[in-house]
Coordinates of N, CA, C and O in Angstrom, one line a residue:
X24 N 0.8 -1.2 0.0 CA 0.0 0.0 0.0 C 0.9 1.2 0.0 O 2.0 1.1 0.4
X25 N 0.3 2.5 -0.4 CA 1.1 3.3 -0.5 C 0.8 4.1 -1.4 O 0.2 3.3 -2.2
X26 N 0.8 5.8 -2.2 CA 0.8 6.7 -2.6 C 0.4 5.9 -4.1 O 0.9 4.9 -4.3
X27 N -0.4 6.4 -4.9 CA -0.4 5.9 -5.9 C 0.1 7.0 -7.1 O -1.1 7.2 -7.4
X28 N 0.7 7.7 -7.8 CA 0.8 8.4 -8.7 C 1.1 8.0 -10.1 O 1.9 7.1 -10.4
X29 N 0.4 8.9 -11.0 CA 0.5 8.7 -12.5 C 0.9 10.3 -13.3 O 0.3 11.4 -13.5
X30 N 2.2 9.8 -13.6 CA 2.8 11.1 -14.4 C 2.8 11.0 -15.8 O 2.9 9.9 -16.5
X31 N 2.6 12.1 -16.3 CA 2.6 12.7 -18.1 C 3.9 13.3 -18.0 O 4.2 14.4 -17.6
X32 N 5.0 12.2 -18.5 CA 6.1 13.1 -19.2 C 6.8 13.7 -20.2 O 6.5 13.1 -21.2
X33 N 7.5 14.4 -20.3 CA 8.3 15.2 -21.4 C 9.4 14.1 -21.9 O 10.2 13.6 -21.1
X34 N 9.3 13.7 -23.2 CA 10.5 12.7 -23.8 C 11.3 13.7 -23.5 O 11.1 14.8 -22.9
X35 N 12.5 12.9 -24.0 CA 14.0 13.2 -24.8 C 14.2 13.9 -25.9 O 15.3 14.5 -26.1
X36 N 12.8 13.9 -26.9 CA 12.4 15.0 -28.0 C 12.4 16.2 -27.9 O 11.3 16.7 -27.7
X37 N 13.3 16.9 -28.1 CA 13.3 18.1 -28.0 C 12.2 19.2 -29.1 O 12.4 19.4 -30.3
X38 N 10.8 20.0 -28.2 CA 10.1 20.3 -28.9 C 9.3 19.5 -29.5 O 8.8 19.7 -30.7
X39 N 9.0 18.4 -28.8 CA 8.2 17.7 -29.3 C 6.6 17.7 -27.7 O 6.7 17.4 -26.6
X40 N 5.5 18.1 -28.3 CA 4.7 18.1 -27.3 C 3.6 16.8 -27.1 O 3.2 16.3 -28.0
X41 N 3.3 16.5 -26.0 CA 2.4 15.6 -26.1 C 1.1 15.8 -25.3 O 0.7 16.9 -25.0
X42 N 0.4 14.5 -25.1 CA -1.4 15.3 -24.8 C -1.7 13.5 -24.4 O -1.4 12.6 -25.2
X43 N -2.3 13.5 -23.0 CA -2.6 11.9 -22.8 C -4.7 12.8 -22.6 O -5.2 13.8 -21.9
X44 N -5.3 11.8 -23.5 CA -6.9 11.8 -23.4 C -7.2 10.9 -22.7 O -6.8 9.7 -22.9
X45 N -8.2 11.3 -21.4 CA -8.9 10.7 -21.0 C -10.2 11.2 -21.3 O -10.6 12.3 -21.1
X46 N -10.9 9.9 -21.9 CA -12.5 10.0 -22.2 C -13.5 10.0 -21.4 O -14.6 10.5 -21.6
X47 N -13.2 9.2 -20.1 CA -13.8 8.9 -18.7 C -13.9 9.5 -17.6 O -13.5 10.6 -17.7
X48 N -14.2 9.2 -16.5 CA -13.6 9.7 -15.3 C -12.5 9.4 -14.7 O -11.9 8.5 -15.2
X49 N -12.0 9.9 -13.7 CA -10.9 9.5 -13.1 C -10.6 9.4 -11.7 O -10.2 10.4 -11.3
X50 N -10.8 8.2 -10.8 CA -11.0 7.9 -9.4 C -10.2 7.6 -8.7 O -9.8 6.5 -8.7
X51 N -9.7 8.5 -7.9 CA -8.2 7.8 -7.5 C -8.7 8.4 -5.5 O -7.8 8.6 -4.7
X52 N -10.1 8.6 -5.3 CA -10.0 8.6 -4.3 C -10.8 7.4 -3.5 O -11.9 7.0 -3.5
X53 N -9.2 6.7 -2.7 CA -9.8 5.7 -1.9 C -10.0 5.6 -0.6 O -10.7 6.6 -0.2
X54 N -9.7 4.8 0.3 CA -10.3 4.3 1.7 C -9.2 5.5 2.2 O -9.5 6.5 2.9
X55 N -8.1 5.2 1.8 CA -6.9 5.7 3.0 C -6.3 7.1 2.2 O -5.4 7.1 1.4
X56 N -6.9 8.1 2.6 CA -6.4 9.9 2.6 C -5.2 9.6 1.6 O -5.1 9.8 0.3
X57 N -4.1 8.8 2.8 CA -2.3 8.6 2.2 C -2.6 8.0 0.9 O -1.9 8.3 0.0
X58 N -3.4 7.1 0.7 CA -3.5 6.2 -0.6 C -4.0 6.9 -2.0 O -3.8 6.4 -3.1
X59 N -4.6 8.2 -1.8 CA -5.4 8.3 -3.1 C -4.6 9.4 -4.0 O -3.8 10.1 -3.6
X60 N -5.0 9.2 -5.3 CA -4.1 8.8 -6.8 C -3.4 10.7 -6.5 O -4.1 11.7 -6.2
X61 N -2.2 10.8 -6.6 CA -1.6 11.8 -7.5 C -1.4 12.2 -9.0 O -0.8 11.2 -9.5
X62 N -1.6 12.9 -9.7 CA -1.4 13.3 -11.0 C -0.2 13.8 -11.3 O 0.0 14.6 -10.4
X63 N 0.3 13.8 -11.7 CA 2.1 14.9 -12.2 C 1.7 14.9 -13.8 O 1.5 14.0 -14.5
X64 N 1.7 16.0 -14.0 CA 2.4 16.5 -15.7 C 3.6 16.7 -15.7 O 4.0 16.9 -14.5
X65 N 4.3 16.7 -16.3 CA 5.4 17.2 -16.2 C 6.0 17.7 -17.7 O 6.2 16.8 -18.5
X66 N 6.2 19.0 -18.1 CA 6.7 19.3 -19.5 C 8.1 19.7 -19.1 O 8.6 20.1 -20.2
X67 N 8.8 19.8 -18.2 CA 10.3 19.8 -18.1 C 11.1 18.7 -18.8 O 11.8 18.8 -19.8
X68 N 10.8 17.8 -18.0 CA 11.3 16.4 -18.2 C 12.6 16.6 -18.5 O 13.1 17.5 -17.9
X69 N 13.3 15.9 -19.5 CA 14.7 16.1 -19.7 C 15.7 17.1 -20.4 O 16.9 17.3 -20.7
X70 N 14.2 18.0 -20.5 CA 15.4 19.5 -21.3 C 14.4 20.2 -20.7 O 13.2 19.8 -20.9
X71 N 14.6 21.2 -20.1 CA 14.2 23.0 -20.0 C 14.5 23.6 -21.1 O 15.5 23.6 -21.8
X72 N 13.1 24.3 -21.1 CA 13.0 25.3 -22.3 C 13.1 25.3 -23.6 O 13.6 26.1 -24.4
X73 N 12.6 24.0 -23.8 CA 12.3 23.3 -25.1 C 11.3 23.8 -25.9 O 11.1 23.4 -27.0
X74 N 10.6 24.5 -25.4 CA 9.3 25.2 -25.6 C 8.4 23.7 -26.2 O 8.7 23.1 -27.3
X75 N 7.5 23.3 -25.5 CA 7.3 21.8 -25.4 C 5.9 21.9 -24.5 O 5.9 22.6 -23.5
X76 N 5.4 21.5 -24.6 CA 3.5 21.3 -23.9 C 3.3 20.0 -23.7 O 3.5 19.2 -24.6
X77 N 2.7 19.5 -22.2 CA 2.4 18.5 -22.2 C 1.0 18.3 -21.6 O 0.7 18.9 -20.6
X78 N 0.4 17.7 -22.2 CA -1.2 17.9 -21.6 C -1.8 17.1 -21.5 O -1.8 16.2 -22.3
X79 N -2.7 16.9 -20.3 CA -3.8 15.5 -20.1 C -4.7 16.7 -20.0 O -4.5 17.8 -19.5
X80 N -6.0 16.1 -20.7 CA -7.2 16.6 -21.3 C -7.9 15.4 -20.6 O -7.6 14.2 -20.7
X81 N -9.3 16.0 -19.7 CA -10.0 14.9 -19.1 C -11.8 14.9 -19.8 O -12.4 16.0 -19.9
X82 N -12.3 14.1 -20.1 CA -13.6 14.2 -20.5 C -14.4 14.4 -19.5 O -15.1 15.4 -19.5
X83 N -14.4 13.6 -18.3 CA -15.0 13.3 -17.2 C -14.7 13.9 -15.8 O -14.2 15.0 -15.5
X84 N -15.2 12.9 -15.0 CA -15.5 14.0 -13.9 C -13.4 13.0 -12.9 O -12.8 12.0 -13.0
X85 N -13.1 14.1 -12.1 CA -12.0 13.9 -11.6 C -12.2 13.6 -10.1 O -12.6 14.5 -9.4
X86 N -12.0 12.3 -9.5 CA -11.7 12.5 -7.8 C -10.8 11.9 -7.5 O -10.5 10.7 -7.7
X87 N -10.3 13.1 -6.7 CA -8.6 12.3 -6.2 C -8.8 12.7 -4.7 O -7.7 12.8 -4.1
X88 N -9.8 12.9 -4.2 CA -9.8 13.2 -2.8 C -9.1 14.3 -2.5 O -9.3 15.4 -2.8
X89 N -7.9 13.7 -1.4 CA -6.9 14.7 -0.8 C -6.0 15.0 -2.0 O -5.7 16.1 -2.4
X90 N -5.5 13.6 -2.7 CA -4.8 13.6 -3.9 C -4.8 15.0 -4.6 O -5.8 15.7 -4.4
X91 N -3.7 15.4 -5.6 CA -3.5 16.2 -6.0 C -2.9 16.1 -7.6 O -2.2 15.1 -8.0
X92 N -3.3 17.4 -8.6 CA -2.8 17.2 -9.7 C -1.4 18.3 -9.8 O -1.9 19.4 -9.6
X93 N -0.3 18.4 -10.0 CA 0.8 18.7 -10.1 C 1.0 18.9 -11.8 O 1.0 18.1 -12.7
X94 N 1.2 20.5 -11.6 CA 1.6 21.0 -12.9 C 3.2 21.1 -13.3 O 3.5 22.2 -12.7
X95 N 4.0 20.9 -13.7 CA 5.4 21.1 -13.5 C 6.1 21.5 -15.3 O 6.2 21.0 -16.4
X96 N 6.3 22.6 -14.5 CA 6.7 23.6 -16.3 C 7.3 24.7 -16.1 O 7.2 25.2 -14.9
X97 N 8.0 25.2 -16.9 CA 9.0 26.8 -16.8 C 8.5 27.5 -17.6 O 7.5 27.3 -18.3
X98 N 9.4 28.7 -17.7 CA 8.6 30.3 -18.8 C 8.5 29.6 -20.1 O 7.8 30.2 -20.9
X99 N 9.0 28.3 -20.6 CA 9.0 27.5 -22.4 C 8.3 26.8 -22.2 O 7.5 26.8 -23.1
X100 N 8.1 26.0 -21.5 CA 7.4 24.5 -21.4 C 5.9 24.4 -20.3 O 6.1 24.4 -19.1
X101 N 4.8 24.3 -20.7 CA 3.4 24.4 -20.4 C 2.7 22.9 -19.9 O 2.1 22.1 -20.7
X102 N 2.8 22.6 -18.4 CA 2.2 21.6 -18.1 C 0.5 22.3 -18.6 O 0.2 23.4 -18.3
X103 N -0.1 21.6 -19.0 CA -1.4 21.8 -18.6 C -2.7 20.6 -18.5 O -2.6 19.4 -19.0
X104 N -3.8 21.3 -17.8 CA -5.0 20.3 -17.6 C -6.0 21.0 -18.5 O -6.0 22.3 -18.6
X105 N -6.7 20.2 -19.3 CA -7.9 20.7 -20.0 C -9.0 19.7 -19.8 O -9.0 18.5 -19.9
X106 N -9.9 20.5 -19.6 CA -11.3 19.7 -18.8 C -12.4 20.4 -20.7 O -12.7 21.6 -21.0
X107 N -12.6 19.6 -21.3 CA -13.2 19.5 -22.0 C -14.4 18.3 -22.5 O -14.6 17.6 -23.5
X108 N -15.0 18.4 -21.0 CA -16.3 16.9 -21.3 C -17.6 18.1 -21.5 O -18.0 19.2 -21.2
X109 N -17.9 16.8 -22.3 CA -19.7 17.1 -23.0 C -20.5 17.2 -22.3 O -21.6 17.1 -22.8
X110 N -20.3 17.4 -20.6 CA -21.3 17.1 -19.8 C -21.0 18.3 -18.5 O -20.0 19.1 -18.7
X111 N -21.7 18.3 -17.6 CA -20.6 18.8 -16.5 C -19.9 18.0 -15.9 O -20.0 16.7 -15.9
X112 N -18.7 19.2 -15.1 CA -17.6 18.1 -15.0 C -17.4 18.5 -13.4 O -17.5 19.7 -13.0
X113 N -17.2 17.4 -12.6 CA -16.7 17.5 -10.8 C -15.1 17.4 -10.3 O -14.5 16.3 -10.0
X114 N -14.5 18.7 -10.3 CA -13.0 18.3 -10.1 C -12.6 18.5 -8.5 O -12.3 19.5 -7.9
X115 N -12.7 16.8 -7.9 CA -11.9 17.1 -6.4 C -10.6 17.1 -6.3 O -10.0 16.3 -7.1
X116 N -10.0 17.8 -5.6 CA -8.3 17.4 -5.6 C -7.4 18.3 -6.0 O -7.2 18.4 -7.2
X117 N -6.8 19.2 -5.2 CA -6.0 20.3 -5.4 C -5.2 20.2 -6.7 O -4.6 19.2 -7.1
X118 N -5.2 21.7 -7.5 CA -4.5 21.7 -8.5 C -3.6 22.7 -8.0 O -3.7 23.8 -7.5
X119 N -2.2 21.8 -8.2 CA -0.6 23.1 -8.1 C -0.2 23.2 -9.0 O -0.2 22.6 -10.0
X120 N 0.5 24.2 -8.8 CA 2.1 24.2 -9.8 C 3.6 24.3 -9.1 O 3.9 25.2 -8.3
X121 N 4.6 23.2 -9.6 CA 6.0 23.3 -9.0 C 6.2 24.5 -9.1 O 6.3 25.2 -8.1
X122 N 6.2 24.9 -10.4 CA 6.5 26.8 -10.4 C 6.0 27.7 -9.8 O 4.8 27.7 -10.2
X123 N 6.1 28.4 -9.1 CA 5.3 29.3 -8.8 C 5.0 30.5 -9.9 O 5.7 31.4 -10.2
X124 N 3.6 30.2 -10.5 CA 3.2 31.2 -11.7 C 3.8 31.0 -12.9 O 3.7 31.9 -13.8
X125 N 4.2 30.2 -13.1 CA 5.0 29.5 -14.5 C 4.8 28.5 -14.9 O 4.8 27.6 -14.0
X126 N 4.6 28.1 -16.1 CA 4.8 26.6 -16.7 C 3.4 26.2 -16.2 O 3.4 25.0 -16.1
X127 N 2.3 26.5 -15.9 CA 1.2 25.6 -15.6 C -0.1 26.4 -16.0 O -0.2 27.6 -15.9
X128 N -0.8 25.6 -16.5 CA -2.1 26.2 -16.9 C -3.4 25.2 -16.7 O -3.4 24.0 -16.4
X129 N -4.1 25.7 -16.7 CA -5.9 25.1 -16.6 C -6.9 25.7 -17.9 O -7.2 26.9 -17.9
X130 N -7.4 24.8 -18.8 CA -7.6 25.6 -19.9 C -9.4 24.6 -19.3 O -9.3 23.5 -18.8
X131 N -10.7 25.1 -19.6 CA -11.8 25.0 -19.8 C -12.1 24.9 -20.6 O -11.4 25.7 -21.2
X132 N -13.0 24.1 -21.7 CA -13.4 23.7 -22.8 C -14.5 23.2 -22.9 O -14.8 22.6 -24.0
X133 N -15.3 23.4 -22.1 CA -16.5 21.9 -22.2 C -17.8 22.6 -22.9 O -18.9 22.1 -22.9
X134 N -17.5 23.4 -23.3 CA -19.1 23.7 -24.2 C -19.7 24.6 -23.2 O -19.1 25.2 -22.3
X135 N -21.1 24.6 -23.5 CA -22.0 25.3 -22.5 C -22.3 24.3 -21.0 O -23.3 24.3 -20.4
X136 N -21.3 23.8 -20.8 CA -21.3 23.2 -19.2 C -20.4 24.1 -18.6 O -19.8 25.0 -19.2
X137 N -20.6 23.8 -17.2 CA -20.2 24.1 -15.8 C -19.1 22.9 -15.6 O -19.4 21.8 -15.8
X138 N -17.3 23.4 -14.8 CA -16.7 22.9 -14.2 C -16.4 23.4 -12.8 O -15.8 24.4 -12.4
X139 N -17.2 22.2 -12.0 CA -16.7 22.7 -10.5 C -15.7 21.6 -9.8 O -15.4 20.4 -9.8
X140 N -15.3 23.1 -9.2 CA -13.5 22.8 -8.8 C -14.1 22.9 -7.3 O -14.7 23.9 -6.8
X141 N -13.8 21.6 -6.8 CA -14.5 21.7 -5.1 C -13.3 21.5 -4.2 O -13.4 21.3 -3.0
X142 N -11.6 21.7 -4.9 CA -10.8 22.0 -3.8 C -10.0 23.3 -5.0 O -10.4 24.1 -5.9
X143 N -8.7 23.0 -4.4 CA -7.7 24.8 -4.3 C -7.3 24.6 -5.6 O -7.0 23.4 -6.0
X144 N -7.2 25.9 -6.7 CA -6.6 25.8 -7.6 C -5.6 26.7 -7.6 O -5.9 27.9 -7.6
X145 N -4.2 26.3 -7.5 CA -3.3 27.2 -7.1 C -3.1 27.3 -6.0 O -4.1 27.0 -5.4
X146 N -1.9 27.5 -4.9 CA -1.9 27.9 -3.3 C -0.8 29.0 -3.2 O 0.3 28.8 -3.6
X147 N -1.2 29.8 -2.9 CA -0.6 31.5 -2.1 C 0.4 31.1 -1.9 O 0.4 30.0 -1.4
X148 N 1.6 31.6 -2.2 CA 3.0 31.8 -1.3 C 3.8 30.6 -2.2 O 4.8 30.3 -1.6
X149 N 3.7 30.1 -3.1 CA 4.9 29.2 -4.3 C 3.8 28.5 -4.7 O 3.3 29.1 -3.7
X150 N 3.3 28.1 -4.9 CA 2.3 27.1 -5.9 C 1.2 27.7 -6.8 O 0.6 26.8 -7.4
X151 N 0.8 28.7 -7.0 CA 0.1 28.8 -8.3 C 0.2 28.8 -8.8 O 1.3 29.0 -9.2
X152 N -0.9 28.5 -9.7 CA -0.9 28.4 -11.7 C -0.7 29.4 -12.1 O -0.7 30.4 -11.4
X153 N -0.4 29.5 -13.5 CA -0.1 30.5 -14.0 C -1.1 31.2 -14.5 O -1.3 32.4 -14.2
X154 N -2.0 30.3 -15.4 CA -2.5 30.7 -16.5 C -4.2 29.6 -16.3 O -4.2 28.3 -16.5
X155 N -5.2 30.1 -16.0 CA -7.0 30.0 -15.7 C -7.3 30.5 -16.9 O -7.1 31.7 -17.1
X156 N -8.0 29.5 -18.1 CA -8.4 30.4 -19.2 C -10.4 29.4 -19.8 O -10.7 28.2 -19.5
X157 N -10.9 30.0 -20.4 CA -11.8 29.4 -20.8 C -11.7 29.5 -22.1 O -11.7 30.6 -22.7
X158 N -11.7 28.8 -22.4 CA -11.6 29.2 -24.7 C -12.6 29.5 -25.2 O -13.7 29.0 -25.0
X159 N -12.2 30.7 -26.4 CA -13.1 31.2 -27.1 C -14.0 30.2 -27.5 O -13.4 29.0 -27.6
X160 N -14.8 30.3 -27.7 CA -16.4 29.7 -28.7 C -16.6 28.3 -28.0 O -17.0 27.3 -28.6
X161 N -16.2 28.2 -26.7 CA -17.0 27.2 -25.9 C -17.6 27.6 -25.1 O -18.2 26.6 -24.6
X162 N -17.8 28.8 -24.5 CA -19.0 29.1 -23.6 C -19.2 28.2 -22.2 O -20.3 27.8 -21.8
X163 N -18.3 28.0 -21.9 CA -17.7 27.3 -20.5 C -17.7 28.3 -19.4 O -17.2 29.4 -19.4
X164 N -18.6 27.2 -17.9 CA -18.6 28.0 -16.9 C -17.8 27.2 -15.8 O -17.7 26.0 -15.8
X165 N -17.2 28.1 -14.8 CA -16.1 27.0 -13.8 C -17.0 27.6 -12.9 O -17.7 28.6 -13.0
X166 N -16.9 26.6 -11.6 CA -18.0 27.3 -10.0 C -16.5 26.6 -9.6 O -16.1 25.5 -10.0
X167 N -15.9 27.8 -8.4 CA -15.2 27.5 -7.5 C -15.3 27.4 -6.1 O -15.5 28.4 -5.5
X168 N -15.1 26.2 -5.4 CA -15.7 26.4 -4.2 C -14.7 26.4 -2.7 O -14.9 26.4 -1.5
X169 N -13.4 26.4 -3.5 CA -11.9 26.6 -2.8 C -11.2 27.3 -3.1 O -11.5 27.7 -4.3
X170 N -9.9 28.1 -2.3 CA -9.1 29.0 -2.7 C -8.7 28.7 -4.4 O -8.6 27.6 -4.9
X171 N -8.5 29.9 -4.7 CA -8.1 30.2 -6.3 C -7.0 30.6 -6.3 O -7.2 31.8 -5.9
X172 N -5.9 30.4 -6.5 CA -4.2 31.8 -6.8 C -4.1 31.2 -8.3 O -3.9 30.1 -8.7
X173 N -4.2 32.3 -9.0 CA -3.5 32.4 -10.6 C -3.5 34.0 -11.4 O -4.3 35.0 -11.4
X174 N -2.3 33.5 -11.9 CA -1.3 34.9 -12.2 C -1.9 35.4 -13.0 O -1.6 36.6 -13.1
X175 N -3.0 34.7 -14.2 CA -3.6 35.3 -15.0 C -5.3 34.5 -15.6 O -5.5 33.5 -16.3
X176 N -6.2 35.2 -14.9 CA -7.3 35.0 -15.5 C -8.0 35.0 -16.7 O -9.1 35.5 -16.4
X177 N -8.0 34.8 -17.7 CA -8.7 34.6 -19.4 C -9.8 33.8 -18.9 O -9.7 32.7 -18.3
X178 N -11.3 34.7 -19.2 CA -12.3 34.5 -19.3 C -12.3 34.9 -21.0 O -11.7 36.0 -21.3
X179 N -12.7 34.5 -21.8 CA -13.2 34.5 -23.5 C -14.4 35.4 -23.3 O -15.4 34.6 -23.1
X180 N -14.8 36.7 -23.4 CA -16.1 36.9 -24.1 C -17.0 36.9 -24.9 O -18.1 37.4 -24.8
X181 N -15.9 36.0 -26.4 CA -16.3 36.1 -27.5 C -17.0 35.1 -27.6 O -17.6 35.3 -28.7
X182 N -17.3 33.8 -26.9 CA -18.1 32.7 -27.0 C -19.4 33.1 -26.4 O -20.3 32.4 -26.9
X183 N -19.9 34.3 -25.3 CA -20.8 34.3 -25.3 C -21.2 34.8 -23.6 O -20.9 35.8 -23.0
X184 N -22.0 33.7 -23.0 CA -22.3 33.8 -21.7 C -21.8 32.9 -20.9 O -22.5 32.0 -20.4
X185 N -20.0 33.1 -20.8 CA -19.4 32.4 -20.0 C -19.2 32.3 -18.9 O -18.4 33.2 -18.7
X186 N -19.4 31.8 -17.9 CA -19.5 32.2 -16.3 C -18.2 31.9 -15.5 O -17.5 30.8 -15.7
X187 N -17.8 33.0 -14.5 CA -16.7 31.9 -13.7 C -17.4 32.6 -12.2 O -17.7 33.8 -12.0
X188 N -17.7 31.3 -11.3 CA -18.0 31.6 -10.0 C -17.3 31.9 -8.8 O -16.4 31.0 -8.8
X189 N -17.1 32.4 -7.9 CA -15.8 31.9 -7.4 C -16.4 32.3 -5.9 O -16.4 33.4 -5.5
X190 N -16.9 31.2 -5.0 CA -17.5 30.8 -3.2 C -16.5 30.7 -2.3 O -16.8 30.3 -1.1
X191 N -15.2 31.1 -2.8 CA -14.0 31.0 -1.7 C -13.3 32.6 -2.2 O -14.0 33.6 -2.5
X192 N -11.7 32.5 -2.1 CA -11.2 33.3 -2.3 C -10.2 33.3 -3.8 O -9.6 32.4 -4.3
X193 N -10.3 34.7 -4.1 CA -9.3 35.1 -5.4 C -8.0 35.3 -5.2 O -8.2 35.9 -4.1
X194 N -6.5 35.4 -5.5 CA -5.7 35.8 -5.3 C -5.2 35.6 -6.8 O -5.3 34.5 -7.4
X195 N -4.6 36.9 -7.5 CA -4.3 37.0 -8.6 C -2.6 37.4 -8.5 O -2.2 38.0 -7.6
X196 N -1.8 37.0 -9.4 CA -0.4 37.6 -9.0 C -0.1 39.3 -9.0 O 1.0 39.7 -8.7

């Protein structure tokens, strides 16, 4: 027994980006707090500043409990999460970034749904994301119900009536 984690890494290819799809959900919260699933991106990997993106894109809904998703990227290289399901989407489970305000992003996609984020995106004082965006012409709303830190908010107005909620706190860089 013990920590479970699953990492998205950066090859040996220099500038080469990659993208792991998940179509489903994703459950990694179990019996034991210590036990439930970690996430790592990682677009560092074995070169900095490859300018290089590495991305898991989730359809479905995310629980990792206490578990956590770990963004890990510099000013070239862009871990990110994109929540792009056809439905609404339920994300438990703190999102960070190793960088503080660099290399990490959270991109929304899901059409005219709602993604709620029911723990921290970002944490005050070295761990925020960089970059909170909703993409043009999907008309995506997020409800946040935990602290928020990110250095830069992109809400799209051009798709329409996009919502972002936010029932905890903002901290912007």
């Amino acid at each position: 027994n013990g920590t479970t984690t699953m990492t998205l890494y950066d090859s040996s290819d220099a500038g080469v980006s990659h993208a792991l799809l998940v179509a489903g959900n994703i459950s990694g919260d179990v019996a034991t707090d210590a036990n439930d699933l970690r996430i790592v991106v990682n677009a560092i990997g074995t070169a900095a500043g490859d300018n290089e993106a590495e991305t898991l894109e989730v359809k479905g809904n995310i629980d990792l409990g206490v578990g956590t998703i770990t963004l890990t990227g510099d000013a070239s290289d862009d871990a990110v999460l994109k929540l792009s399901g056809a439905a609404d989407q339920a994300i438990e489970g703190a999102i960070i970034s190793t960088t503080d305000d660099a290399g990490s992003m959270v991109i929304i996609a899901n059409g005219a749904n709602t993604a709620t984020f029911a723990s921290a995106v970002g944490v005050s004082g070295g761990a925020g994301v960089e970059h909170l965006q909703v993409l043009a012409a999907t008309q995506g709303s997020a409800t946040f119900s935990a602290a928020v830190n990110v250095k830069t908010l992109d809400q799209d107005s051009d798709a329409g009536a996009s919502t972002l909620d936010f029932n905890s706190t903002y901290e912007g860089a």
